[in-house]
Coordinates of C-alpha atoms in Angstrom, one line a residue:
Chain A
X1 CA 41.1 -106.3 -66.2
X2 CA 40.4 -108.0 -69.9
X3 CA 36.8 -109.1 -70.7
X4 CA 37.3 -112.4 -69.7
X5 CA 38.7 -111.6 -66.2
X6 CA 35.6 -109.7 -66.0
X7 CA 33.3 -112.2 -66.4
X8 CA 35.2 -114.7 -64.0
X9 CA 34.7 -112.1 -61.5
X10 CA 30.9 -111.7 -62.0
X11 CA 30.4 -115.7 -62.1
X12 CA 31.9 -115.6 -58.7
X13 CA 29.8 -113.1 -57.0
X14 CA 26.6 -114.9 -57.9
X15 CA 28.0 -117.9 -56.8
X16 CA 28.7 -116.6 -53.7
X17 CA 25.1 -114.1 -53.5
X18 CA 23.6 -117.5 -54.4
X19 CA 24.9 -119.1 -50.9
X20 CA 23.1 -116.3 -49.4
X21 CA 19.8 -117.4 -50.9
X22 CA 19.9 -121.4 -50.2
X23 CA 19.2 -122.8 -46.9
X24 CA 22.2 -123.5 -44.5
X25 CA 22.2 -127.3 -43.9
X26 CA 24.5 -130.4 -43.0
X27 CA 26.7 -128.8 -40.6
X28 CA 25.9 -130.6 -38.0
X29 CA 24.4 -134.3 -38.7
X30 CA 22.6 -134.5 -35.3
X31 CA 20.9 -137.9 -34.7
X32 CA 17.4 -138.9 -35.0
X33 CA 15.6 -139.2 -30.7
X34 CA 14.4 -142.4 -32.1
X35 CA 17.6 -143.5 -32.6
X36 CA 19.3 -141.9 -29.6
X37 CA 16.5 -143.5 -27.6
X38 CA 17.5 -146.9 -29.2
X39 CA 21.2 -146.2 -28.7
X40 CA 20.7 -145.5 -25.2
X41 CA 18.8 -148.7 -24.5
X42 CA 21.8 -150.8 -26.1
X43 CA 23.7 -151.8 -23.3
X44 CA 26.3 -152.7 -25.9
X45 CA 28.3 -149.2 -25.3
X46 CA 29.7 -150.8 -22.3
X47 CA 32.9 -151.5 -22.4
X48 CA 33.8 -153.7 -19.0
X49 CA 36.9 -152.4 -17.1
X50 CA 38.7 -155.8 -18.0
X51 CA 38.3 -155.7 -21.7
X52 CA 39.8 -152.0 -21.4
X53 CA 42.3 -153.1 -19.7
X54 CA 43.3 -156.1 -21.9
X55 CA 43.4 -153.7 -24.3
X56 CA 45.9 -151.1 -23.4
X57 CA 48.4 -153.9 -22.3
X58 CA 47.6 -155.1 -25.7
X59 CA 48.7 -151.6 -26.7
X60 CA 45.3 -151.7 -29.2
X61 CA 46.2 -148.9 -31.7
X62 CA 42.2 -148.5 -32.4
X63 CA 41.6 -147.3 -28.3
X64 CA 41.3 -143.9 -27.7
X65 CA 40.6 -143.4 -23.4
X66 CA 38.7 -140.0 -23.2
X67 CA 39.1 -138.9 -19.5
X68 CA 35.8 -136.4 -18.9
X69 CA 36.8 -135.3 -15.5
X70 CA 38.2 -132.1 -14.6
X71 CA 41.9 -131.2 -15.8
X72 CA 42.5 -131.2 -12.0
X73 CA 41.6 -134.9 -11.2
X74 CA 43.1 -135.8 -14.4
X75 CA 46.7 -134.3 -13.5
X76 CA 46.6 -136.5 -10.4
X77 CA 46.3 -139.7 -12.2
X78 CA 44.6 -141.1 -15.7
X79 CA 44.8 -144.0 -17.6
X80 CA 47.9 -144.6 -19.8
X81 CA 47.3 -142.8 -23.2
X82 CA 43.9 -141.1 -22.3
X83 CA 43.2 -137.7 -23.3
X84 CA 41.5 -135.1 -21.3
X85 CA 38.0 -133.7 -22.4
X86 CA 36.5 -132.2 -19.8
X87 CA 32.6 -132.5 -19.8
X88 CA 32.1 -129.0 -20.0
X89 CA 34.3 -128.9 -23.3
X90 CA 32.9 -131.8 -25.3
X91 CA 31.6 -130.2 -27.9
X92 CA 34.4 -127.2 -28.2
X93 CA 35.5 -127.7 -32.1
X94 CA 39.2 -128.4 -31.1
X95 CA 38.3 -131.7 -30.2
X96 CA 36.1 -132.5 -33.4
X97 CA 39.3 -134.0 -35.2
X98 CA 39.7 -136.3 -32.4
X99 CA 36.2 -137.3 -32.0
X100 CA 35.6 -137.9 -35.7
X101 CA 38.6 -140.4 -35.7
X102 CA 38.0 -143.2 -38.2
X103 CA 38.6 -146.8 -37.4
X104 CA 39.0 -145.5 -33.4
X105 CA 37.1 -147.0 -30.1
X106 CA 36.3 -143.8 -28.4
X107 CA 36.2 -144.6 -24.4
X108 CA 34.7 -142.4 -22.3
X109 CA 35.1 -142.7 -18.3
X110 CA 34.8 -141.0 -15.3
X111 CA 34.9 -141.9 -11.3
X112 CA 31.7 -143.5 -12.2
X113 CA 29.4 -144.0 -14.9
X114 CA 27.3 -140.7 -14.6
X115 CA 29.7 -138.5 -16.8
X116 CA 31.2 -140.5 -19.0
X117 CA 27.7 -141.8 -19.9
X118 CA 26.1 -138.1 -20.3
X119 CA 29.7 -137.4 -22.4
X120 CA 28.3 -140.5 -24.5
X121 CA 25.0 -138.8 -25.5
X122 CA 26.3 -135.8 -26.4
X123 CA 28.8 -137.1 -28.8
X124 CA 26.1 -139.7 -30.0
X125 CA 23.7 -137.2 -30.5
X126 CA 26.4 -134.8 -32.6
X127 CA 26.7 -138.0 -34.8
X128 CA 30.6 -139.4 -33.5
X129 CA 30.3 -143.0 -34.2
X130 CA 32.5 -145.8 -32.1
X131 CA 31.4 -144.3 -29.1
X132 CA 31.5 -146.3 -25.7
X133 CA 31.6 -146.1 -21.7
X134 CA 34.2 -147.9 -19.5
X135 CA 31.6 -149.5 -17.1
X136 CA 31.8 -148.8 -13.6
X137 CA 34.3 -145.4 -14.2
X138 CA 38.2 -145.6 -12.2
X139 CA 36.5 -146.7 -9.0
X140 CA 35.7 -149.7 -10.5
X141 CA 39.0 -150.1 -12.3
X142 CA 40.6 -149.5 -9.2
X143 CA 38.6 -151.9 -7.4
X144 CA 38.7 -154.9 -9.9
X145 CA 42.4 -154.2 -11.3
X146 CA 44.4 -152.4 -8.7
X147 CA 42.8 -154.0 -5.2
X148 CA 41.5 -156.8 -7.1
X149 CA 39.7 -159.7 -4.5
X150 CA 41.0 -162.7 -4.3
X151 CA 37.9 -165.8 -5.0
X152 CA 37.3 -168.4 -2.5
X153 CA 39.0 -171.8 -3.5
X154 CA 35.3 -173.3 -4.6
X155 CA 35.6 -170.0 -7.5
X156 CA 35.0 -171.2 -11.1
X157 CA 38.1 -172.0 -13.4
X158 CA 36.5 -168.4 -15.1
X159 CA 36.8 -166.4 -12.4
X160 CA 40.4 -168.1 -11.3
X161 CA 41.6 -167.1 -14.8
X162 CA 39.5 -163.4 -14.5
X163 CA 41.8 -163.2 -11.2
X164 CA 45.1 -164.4 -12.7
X165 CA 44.7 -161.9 -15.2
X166 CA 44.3 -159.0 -13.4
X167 CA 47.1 -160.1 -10.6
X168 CA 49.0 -159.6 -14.0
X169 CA 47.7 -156.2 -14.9
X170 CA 48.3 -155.0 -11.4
X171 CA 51.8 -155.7 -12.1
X172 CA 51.5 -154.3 -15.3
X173 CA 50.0 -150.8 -13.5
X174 CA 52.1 -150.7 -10.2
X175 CA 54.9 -153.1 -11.2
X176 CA 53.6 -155.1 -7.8
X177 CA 51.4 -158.0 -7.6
X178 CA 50.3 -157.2 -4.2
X179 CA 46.6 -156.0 -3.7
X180 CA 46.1 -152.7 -3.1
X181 CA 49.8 -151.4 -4.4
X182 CA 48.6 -148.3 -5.9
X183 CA 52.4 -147.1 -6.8
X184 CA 52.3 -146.6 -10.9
X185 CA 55.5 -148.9 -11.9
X186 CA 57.2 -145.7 -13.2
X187 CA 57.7 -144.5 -9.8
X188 CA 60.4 -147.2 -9.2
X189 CA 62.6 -146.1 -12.0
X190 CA 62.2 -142.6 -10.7
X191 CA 63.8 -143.5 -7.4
X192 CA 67.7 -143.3 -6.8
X193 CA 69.4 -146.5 -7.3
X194 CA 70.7 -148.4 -4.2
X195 CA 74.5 -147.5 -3.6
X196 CA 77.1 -149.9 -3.8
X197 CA 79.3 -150.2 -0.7
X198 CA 82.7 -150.0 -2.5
X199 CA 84.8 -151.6 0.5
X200 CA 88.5 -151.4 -1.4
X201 CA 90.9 -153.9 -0.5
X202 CA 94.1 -152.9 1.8
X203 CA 97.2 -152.8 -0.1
X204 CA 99.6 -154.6 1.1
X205 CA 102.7 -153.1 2.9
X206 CA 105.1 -155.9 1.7
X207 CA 105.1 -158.0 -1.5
X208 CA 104.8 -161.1 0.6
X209 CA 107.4 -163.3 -1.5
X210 CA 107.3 -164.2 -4.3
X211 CA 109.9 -163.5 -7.8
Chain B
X1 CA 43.7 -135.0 -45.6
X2 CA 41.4 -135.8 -48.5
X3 CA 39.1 -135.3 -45.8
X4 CA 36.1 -136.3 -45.8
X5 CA 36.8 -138.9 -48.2
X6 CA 39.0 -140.7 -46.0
X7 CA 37.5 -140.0 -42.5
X8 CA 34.2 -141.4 -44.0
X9 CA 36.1 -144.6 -45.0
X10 CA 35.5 -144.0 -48.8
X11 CA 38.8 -144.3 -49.6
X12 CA 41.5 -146.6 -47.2
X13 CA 43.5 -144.8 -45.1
X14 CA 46.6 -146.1 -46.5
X15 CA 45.8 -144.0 -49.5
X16 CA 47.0 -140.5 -47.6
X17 CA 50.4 -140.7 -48.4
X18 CA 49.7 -141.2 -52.2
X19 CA 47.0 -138.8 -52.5
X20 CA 49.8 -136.7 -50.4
X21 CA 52.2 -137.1 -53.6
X22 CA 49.2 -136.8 -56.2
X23 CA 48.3 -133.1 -54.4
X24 CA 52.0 -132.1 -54.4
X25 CA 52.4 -133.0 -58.2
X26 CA 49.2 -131.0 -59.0
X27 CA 50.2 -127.7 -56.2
X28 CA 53.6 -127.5 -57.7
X29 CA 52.7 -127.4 -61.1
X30 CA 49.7 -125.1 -60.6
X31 CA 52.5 -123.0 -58.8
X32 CA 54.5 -123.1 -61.3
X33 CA 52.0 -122.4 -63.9
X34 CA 51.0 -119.1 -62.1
X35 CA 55.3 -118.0 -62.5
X36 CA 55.7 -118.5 -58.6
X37 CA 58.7 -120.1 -59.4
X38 CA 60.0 -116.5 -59.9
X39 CA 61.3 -114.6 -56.7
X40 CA 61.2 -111.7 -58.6
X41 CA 57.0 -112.2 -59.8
X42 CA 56.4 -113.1 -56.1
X43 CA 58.2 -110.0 -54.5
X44 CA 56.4 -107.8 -56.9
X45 CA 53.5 -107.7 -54.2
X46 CA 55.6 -106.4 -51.9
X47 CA 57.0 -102.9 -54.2
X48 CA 53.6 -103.3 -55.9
X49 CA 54.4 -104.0 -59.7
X50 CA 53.1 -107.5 -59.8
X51 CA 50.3 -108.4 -57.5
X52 CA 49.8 -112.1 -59.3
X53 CA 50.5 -113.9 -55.7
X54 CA 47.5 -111.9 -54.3
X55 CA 45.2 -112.8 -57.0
X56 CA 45.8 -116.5 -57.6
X57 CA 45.8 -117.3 -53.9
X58 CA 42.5 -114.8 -53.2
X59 CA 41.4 -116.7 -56.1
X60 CA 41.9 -120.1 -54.4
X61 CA 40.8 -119.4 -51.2
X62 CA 37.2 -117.9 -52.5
X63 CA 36.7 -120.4 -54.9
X64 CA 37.2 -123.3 -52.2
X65 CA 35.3 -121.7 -50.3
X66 CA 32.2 -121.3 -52.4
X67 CA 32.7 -124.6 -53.2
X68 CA 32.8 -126.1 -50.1
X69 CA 29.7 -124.0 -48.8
X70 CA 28.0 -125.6 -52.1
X71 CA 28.9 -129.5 -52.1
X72 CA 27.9 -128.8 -48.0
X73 CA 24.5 -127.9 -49.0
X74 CA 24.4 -130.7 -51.5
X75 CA 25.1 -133.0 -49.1
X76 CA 28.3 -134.4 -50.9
X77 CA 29.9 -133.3 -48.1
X78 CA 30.2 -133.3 -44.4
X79 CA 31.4 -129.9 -42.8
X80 CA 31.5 -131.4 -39.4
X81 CA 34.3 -133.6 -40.1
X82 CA 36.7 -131.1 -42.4
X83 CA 39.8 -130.3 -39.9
X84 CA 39.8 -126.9 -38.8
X85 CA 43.4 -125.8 -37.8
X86 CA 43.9 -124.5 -34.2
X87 CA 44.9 -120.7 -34.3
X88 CA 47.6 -120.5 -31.7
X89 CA 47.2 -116.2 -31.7
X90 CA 50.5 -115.2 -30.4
X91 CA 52.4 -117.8 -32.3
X92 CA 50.6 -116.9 -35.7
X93 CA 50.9 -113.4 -35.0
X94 CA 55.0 -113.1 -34.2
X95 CA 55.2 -116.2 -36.7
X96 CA 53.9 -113.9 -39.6
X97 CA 55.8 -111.8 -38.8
X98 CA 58.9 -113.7 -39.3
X99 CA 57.9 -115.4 -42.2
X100 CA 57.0 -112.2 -43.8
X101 CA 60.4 -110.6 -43.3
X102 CA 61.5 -114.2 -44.6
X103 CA 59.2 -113.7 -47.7
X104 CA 60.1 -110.3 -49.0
X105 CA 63.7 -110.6 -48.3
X106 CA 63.9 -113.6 -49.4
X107 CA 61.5 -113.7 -52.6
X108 CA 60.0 -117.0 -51.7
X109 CA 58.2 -118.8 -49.0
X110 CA 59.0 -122.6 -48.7
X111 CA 56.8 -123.9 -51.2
X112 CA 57.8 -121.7 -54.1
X113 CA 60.8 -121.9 -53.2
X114 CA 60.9 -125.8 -53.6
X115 CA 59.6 -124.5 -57.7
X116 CA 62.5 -122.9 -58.2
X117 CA 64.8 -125.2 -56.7
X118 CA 63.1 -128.0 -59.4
X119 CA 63.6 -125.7 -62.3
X120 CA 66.9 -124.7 -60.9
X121 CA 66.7 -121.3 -59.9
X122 CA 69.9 -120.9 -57.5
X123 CA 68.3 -118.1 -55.7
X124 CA 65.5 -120.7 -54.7
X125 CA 68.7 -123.1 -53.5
X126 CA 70.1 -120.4 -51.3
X127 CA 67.0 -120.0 -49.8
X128 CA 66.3 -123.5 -48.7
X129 CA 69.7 -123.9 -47.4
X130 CA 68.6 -121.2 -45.0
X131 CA 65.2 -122.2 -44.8
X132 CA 66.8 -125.9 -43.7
X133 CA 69.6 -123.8 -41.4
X134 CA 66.8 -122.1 -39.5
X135 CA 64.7 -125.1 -38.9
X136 CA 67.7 -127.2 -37.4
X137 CA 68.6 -124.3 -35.0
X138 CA 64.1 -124.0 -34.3
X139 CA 64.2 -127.3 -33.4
X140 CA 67.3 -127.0 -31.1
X141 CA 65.9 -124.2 -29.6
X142 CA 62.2 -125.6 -29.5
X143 CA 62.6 -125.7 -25.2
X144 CA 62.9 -122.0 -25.3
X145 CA 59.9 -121.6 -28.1
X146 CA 58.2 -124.0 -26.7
X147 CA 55.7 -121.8 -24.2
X148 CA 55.4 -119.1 -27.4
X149 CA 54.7 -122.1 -29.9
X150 CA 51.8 -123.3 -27.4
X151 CA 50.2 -119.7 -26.0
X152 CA 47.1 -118.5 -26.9
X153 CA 45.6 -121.5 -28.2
X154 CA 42.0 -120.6 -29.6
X155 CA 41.0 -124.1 -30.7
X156 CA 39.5 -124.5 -34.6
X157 CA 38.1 -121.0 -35.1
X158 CA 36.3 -119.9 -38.0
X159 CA 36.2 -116.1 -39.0
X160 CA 32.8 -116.5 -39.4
X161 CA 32.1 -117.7 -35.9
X162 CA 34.4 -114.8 -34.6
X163 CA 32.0 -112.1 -36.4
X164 CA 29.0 -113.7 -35.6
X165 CA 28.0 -113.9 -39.1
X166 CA 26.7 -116.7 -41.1
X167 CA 29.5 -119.1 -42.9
X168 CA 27.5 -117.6 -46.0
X169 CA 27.5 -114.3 -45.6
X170 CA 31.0 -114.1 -45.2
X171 CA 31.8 -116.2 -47.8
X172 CA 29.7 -113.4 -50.0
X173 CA 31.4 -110.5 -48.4
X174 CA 35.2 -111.9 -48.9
X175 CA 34.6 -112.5 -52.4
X176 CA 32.9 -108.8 -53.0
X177 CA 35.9 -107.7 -51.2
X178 CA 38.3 -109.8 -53.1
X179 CA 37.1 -108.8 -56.8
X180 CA 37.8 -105.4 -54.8
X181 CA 41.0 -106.0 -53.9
X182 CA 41.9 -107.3 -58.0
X183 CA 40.7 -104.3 -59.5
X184 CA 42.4 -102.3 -56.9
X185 CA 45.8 -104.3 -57.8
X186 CA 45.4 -104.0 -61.2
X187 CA 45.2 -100.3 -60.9
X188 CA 48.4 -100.2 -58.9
X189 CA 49.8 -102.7 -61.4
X190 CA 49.2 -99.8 -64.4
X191 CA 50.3 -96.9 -61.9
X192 CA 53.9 -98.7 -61.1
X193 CA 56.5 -98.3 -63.3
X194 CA 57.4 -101.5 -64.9
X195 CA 59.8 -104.3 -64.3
X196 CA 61.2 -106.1 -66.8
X197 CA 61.9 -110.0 -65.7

């Protein structure tokens, strides 16, 4: 190696001896418990089970659905586009890219609130911004958009509407308006089409007449 | 990419695709540059007379990572939001094994070989035909690959976090070990007969 070769490869082994002198920091940009305390007192990181809805009809580009149950509950049914992070895995680094999304809502949700909320203060606290909780978990989705109860005829012109709107996202779910239809609307396609009774006419044994 | 520039909303998304040509300018000249537009420079590593490809990408790897372990500690940059590829082991593992029967009978891997093509090497040509050919029938095949291309997915895993070491002590040990290696090539290099290209 010439002189100067030599030099580029001394420069480079201080550099790096240097890294083993100065402190390791910024790795992880974990939140103040001041402002995780604050955080957790906004009520603002829920998201209601309507709004989430309206949303992935609306096919919103900027919703991410994180599912934090178990891979098992989530291979019987999830919501449309939702990834899988079980709690337990939250913080393993192959899901740091999709945490750190920019310009993406990251829902959290469970059955219920506990574990989608817990899933919440971990990635708050690991500094992931755009954070939120779908209130109430799938119970309540199921409850409000799937069952769905129908108000009394002296309901508010708002709550008419809130009910009109979810009869539609029923459909939108199960491809059925009825309450309680909890058959996703793929299903249908899924099942053989109806067969068409072919009933052939006779031919005729004689022309009949004619030219 | 341009990570973290872009994840921290410094620069617009939309800007990816450009900074994606910018990059490509600036790799394939510093490719070219280095003579990787040469099959035979690049298969020199493999009979020994001409370990350039070693040192320049040693080079690059130890002097982004110094300098990412240094802007970290700065603060100019966030090491929490740099994308770590997954290692898929068996995939990577039968993989480089292909691609390295691909690279030494071949003389190029697909990037060079896109530098020769530009400077119109008609080795380089050849190769991307094929390198086009096997895509196409990887892609038709993909069903068959498919439970290979998935297995043995270790998620973002750092050699570092494997050995249990700090991010800087490795960093300190693959460069002492790389200056290693150069020396040791260039002494190989002198021992090797010659090849005139």
């Amino acid at each position: 190696m010439n002189r100067r070769n030599t030099l580029l490869a001394i420069l480079a082994v201080v550099l790096a001896a240097g890294l083993l002198i100065i402190p390791n920091r910024g790795e992880k940009k974990e939140i103040k418990p001041e402002q995780l305390l604050t955080a957790i007192n906004d009520q603002a990181r829920f998201l209601s089970t309507d709004a989430i809805t309206e949303r992935i009809i609306g096919g919103d580009p900027t919703l991410q659905l994180i599912d934090v149950r178990p891979a098992k509950q989530f291979n019987t049914y999830a919501l449309p586009n939702a990834v899988n992070i079980p709690l337990d895995s939250i913080l393993s680094p192959s899901w740091t890219q999709l945490l750190h999304q920019p310009g993406k809502d990251k829902v959290f949700y469970s059955n219920g609130d506990i574990e989608a909320d817990a899933a919440w203060q971990v990635c708050t606290r690991n500094g992931v911004s755009k954070v939120f909780v779908m209130k109430g978990g799938l119970n309540h989705w199921y409850n409000t958009i799937i069952k769905g109860i129908e108000p009394s005829n002296t309901a508010s012109g708002n709550d008419l509407d809130l009910y009109s709107f979810r009869q539609s996202a029923r459909q939108y779910f199960t491809g059925s308006a009825e309450q309680g239809a909890d058959q996703p609307a793929q299903a249908e396609s899924t099942q053989k089409p109806a067969r068409v009774k072919v009933e052939r006419k006779p031919v005729e044994k004689s022309s009949g007449g004619g030219c | 990419m341009v990570a973290p520039l872009i994840p921290m909303g410094v620069i617009p998304e939309s800007w990816n695709n450009v900074f994606a040509v910018i990059l490509g300018f600036g790799f394939g000249f510093a490719l070219e540059s280095a003579g990787f537009s040469s099959s035979r420079k690049i298969i020199g590593t493999f009979f020994g007379y001409d370990f350039v490809v070693l040192k320049v990408f040693f080079t690059a790897a130890i002097t982004a990572m110094i300098g990412l372990l240094y802007l970290s500690y700065i603060g100019w940059l966030d090491y929490s939001l740099l994308y770590i590829h997954p290692t898929f082991l068996a995939s990577a593992i039968i993989g480089g094994i292909v691609m390295g029967i691909g690279f030494s009978m071949g003389g190029y891997c697909p990037g060079t070989s896109f530098c020769g093509m530009a400077i119109g090497k008609i080795d380089a040509m050849i190769f991307m035909v094929g390198m086009v050919i096997g895509v196409f029938i990887f892609s038709e095949a993909f069903p068959l690959f498919e439970k290979l291309y998935n297995s043995g997915n270790l998620g973002g895993k750092l050699v570092s976090d494997s050995l249990g070491v700090s991010k800087s002590l490795f960093a300190f040990l693959l460069t002492v070990v790389a200056i290693g290696m150069f020396y040791g090539a260039t002494w190989v290099e002198k021992k090797v007969r010659k090849v005139e290209y």
